mmCIF file of C-alpha atoms in Angstrom:
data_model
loop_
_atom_site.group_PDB
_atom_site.id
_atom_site.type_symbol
_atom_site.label_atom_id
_atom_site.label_comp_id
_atom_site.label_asym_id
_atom_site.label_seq_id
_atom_site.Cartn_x
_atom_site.Cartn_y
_atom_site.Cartn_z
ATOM 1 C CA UNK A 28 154.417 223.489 4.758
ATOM 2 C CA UNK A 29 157.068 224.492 7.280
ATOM 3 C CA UNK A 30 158.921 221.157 8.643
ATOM 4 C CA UNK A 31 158.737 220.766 12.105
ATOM 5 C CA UNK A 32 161.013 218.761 14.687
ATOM 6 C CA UNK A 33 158.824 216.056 15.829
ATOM 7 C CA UNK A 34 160.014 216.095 19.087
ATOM 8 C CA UNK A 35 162.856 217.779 21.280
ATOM 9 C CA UNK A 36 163.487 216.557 24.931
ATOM 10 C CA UNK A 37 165.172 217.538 27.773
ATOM 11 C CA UNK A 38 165.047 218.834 31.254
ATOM 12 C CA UNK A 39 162.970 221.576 32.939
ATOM 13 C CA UNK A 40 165.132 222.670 35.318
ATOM 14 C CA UNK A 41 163.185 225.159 36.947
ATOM 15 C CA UNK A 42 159.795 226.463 36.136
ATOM 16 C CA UNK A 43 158.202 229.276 37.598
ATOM 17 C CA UNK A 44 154.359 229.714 36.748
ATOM 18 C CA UNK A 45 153.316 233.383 38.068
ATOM 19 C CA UNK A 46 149.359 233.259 38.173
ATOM 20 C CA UNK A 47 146.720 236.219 37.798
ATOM 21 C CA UNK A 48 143.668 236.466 38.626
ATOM 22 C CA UNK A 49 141.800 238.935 35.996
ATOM 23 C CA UNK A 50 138.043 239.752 35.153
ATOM 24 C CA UNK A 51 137.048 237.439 32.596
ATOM 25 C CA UNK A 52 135.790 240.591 30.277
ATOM 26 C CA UNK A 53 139.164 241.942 30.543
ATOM 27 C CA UNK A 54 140.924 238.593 29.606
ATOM 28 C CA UNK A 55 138.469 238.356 26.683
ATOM 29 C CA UNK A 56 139.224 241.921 25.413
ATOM 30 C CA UNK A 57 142.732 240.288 24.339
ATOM 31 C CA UNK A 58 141.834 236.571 22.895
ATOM 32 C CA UNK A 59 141.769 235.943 19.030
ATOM 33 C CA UNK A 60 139.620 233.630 17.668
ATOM 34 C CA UNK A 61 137.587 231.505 19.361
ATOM 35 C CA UNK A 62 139.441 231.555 22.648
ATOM 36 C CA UNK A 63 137.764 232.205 25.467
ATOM 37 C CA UNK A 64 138.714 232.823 29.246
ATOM 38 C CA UNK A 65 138.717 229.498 31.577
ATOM 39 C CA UNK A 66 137.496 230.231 34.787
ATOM 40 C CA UNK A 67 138.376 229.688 37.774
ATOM 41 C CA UNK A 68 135.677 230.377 41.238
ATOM 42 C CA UNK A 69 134.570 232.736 38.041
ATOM 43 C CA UNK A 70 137.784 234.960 37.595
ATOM 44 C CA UNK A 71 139.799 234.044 34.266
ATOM 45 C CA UNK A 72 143.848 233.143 34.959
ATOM 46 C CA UNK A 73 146.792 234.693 33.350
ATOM 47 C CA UNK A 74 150.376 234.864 34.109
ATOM 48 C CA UNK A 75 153.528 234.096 32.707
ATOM 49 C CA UNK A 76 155.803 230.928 32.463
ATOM 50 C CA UNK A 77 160.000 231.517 33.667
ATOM 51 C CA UNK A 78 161.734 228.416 32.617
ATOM 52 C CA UNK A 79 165.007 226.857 32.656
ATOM 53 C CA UNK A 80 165.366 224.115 30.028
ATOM 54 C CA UNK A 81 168.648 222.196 29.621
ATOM 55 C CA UNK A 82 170.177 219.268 27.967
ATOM 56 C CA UNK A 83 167.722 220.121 24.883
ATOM 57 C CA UNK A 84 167.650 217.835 22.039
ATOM 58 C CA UNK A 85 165.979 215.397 19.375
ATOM 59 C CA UNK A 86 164.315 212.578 20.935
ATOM 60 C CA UNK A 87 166.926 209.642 20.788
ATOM 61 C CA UNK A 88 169.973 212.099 20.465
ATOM 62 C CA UNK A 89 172.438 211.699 23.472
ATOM 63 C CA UNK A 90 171.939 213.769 26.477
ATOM 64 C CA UNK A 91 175.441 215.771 26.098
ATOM 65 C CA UNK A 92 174.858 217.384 22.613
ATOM 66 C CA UNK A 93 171.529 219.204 24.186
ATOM 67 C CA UNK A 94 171.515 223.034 24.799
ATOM 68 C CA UNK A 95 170.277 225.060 27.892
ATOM 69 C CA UNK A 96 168.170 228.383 27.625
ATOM 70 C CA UNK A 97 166.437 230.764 29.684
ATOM 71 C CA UNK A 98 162.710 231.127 28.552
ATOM 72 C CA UNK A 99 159.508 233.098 29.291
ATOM 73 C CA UNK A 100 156.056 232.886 28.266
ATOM 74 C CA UNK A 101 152.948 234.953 28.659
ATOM 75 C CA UNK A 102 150.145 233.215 28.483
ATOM 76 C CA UNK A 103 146.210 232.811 30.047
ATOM 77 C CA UNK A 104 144.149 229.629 30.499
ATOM 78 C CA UNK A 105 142.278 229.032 27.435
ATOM 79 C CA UNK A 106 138.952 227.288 26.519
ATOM 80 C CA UNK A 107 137.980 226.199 22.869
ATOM 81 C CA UNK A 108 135.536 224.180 21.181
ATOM 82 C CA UNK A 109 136.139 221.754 18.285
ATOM 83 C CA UNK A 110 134.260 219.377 16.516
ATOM 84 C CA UNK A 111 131.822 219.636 18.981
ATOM 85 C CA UNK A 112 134.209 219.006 22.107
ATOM 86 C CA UNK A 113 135.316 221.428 24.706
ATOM 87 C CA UNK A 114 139.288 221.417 24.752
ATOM 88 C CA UNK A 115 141.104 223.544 27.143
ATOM 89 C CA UNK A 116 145.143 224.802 26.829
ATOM 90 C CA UNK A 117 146.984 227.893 26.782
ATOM 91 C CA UNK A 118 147.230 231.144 24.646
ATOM 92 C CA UNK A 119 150.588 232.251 24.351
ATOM 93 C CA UNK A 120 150.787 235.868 23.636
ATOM 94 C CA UNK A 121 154.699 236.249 23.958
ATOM 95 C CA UNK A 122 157.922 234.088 24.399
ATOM 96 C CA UNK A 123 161.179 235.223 25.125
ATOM 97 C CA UNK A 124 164.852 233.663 25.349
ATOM 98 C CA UNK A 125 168.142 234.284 26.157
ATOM 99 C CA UNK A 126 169.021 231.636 23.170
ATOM 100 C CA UNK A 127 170.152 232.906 19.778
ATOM 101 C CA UNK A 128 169.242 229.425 18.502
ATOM 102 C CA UNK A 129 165.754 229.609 19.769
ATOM 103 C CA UNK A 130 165.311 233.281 18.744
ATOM 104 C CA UNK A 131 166.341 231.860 14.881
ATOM 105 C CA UNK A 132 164.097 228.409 14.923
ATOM 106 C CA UNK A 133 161.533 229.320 16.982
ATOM 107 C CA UNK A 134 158.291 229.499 14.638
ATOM 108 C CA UNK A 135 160.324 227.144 12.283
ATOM 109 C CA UNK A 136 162.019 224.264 12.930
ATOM 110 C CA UNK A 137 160.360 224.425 16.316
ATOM 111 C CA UNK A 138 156.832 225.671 16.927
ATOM 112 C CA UNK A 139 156.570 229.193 18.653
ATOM 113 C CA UNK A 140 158.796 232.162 17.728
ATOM 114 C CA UNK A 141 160.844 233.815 20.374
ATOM 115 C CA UNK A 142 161.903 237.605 21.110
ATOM 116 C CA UNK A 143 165.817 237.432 22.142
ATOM 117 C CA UNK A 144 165.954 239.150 25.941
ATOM 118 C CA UNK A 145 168.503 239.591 29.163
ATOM 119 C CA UNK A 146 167.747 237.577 31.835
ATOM 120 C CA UNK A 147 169.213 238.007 35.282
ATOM 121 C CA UNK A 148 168.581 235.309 37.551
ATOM 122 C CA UNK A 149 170.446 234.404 41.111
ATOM 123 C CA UNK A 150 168.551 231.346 42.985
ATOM 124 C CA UNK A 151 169.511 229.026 45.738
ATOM 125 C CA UNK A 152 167.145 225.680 46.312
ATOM 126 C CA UNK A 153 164.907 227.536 48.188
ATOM 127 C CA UNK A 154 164.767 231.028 46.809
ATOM 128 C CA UNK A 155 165.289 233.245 43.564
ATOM 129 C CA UNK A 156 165.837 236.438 42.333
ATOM 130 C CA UNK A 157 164.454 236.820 38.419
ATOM 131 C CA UNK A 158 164.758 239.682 36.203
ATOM 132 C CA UNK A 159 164.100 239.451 32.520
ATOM 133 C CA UNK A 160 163.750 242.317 29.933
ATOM 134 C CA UNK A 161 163.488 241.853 25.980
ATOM 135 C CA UNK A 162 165.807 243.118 23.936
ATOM 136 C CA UNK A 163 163.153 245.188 21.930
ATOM 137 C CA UNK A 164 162.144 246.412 25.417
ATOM 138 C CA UNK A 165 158.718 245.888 25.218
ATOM 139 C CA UNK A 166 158.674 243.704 27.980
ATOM 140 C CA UNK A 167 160.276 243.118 31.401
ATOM 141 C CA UNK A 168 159.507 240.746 34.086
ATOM 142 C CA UNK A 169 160.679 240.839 37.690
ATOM 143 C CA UNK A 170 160.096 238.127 40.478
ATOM 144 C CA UNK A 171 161.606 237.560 44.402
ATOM 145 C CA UNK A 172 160.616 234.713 46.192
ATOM 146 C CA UNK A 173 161.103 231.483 48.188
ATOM 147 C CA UNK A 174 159.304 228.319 48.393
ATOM 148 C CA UNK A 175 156.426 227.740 50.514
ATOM 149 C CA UNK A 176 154.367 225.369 52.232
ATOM 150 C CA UNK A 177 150.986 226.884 51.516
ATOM 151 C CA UNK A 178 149.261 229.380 48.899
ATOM 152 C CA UNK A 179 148.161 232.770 49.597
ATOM 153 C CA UNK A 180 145.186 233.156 51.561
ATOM 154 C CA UNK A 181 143.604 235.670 49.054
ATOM 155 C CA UNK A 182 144.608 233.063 45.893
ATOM 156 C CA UNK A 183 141.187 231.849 43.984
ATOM 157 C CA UNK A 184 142.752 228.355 44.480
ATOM 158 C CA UNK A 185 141.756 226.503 47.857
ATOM 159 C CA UNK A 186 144.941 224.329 47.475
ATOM 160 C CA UNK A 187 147.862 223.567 46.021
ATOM 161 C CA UNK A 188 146.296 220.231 45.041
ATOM 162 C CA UNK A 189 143.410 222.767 43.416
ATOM 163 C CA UNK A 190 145.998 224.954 41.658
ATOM 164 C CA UNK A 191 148.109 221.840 40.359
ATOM 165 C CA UNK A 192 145.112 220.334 38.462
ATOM 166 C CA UNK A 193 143.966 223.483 37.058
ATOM 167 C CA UNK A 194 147.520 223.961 35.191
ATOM 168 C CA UNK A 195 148.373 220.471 34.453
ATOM 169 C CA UNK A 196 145.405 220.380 32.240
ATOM 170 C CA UNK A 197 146.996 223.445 30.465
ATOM 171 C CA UNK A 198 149.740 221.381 28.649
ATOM 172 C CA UNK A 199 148.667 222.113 25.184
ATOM 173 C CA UNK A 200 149.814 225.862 23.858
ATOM 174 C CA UNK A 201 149.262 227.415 21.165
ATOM 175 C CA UNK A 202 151.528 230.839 20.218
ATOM 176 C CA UNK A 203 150.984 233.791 18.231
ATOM 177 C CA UNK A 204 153.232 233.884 14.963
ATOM 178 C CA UNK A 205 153.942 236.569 12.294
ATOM 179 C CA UNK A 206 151.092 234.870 10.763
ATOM 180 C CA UNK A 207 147.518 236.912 11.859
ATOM 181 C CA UNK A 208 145.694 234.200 10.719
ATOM 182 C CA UNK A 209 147.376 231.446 12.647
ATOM 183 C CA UNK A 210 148.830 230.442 15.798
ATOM 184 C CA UNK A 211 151.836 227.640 15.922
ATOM 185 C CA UNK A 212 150.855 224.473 18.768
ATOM 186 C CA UNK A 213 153.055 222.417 20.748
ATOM 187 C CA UNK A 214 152.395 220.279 23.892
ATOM 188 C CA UNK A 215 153.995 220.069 26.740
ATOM 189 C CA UNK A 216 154.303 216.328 28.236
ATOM 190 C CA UNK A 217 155.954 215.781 31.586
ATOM 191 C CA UNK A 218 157.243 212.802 33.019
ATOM 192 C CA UNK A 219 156.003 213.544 36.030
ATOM 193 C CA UNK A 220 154.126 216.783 37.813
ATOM 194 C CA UNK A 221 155.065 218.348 41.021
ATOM 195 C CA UNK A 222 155.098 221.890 42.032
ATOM 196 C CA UNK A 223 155.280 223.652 45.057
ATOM 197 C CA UNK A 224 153.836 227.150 46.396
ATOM 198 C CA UNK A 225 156.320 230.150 46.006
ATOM 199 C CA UNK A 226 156.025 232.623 48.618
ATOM 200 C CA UNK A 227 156.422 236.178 46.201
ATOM 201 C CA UNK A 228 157.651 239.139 47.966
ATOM 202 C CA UNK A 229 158.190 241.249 44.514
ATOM 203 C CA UNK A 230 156.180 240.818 41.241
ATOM 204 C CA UNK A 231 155.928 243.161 38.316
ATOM 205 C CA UNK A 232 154.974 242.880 34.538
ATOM 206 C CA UNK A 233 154.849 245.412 31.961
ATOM 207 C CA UNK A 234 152.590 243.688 30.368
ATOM 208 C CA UNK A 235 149.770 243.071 33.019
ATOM 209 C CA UNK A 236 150.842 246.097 35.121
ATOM 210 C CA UNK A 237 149.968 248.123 31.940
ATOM 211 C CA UNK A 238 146.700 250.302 32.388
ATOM 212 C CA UNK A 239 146.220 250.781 28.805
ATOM 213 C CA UNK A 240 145.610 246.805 28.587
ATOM 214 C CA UNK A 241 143.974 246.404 31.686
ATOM 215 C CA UNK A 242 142.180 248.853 33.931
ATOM 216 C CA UNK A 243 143.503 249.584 37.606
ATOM 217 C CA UNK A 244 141.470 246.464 39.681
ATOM 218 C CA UNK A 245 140.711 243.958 36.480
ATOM 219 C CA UNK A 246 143.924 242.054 36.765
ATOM 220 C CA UNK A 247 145.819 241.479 40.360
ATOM 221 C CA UNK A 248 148.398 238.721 41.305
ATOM 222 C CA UNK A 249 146.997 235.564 42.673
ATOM 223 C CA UNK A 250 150.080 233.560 43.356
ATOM 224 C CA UNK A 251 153.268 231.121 42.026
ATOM 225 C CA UNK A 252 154.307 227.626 41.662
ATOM 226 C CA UNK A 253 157.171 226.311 41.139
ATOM 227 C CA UNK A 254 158.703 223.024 40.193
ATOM 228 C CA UNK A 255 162.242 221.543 39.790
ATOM 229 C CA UNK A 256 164.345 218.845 37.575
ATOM 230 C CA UNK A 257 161.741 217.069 35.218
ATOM 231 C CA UNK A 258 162.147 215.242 32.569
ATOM 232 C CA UNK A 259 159.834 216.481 29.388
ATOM 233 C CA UNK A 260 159.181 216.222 25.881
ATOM 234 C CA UNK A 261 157.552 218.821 23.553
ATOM 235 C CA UNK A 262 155.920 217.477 20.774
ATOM 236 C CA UNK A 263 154.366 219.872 17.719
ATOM 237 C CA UNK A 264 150.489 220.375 17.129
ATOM 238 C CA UNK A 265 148.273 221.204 14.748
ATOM 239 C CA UNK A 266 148.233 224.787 14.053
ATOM 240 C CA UNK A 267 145.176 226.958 15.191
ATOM 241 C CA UNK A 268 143.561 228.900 12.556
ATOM 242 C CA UNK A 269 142.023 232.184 13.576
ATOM 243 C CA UNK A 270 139.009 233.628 11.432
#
């Protein structure tokens, strides 16, 4: 059994969560086991998370020996049963850093193994510039916005009280691993929970604005959140098997 660190805390700094809105057949085409799609006004919701972590470290170690990284995750809204329950999380399909020491622990010491990538990031309180690409360059990410007071009009979400909800629920993850037959889990636990709209003048994705994963009109952008300076822990789970 691999050891784990039972829990690592720190500070998001700044999260980005950049939302799609996809046809649930689509979403389905790409979920092992038995994940499937949760819906939301009947469309299934992908994206990716851009976070800043710092001052990283064991629960109960002091605040200046923790570490700062640049992270990404793809991931879609998940829905599972077990033991006769519904239980609802995230599906992980990809995380990248710009940490060597994630890259090497990741999937070890730590649940969740990470692709080493560039990230190129320029932000001010109110607006940021991110650009991310891995360093096996199967992936690149690029975002522009500034924070808002409102969502999109067009966003499957009537509000930002509506969207909140939705992805606070989501705090359990589980990522794929070099293991086929099973995905490492961690959860996510905030000290608190506030986001805010993020107006998004420039999106792109090489994952979900590739037509040989999803056809042209099953996946669009819906829209971001983002939220700022919370305290977190991250705490391992159970593994998932996949039959």
């Amino acid at each position: 059994m691999t050891m784990r660190l039972p829990t690592i805390q720190g500070v998001i700094k700044r999260r980005i969560l950049v939302n799609f809105r996809a046809e649930p057949a689509a979403i389905q085409r790409i979920l092992p086991g038995s994940f499937r799609p949760k819906l939301q006004n009947g469309l299934a919701i992908a994206g990716i998370c851009l976070i800043r972590l710092e001052h990283m470290r064991p629960l109960y170690a002091p605040e200046f020996v923790g570490l700062a990284s640049e992270n990404a995750a793809h991931r879609i809204a998940v829905l599972w049963d077990e033991n006769g329950k519904r239980r609802e999380g995230v599906y992980i399909n990809r995380r990248d850093t710009d940490s060597f020491i994630n890259a090497a622990v990741g999937g070890t010491l730590f649940p969740g193994e990470h692709h080493k990538a560039h990230f190129e990031i320029e932000e001010t309180a109110s607006e940021i510039d991110f650009a991310m690409k891995s360093d096996d360059e199967e992936v690149s990410v690029e975002v522009k916005g500034k924070v808002a007071d409102a969502l999109p009009e067009t966003s499957v979400f009537s509000s930002l009280a509506e969207a909140s909800k939705f992805f606070e629920a989501g705090s359990l993850g589980f990522s794929v691993t070099h293991d086929v037959h099973s995905l490492d889990g961690v959860t996510l636990q905030t000290k608190e929970w506030k986001v805010a709209p993020l107006e998004i003048s420039l999106v792109r994705s090489s994952f979900y604005d590739n037509e040989s994963i999803f056809a042209k009109g099953e996946i669009e952008f819906d829209h971001a959140l983002i939220m700022r300076d919370i305290k977190h822990e991250w705490h391992s789970a159970p593994s998932f098997a996949l039959k």
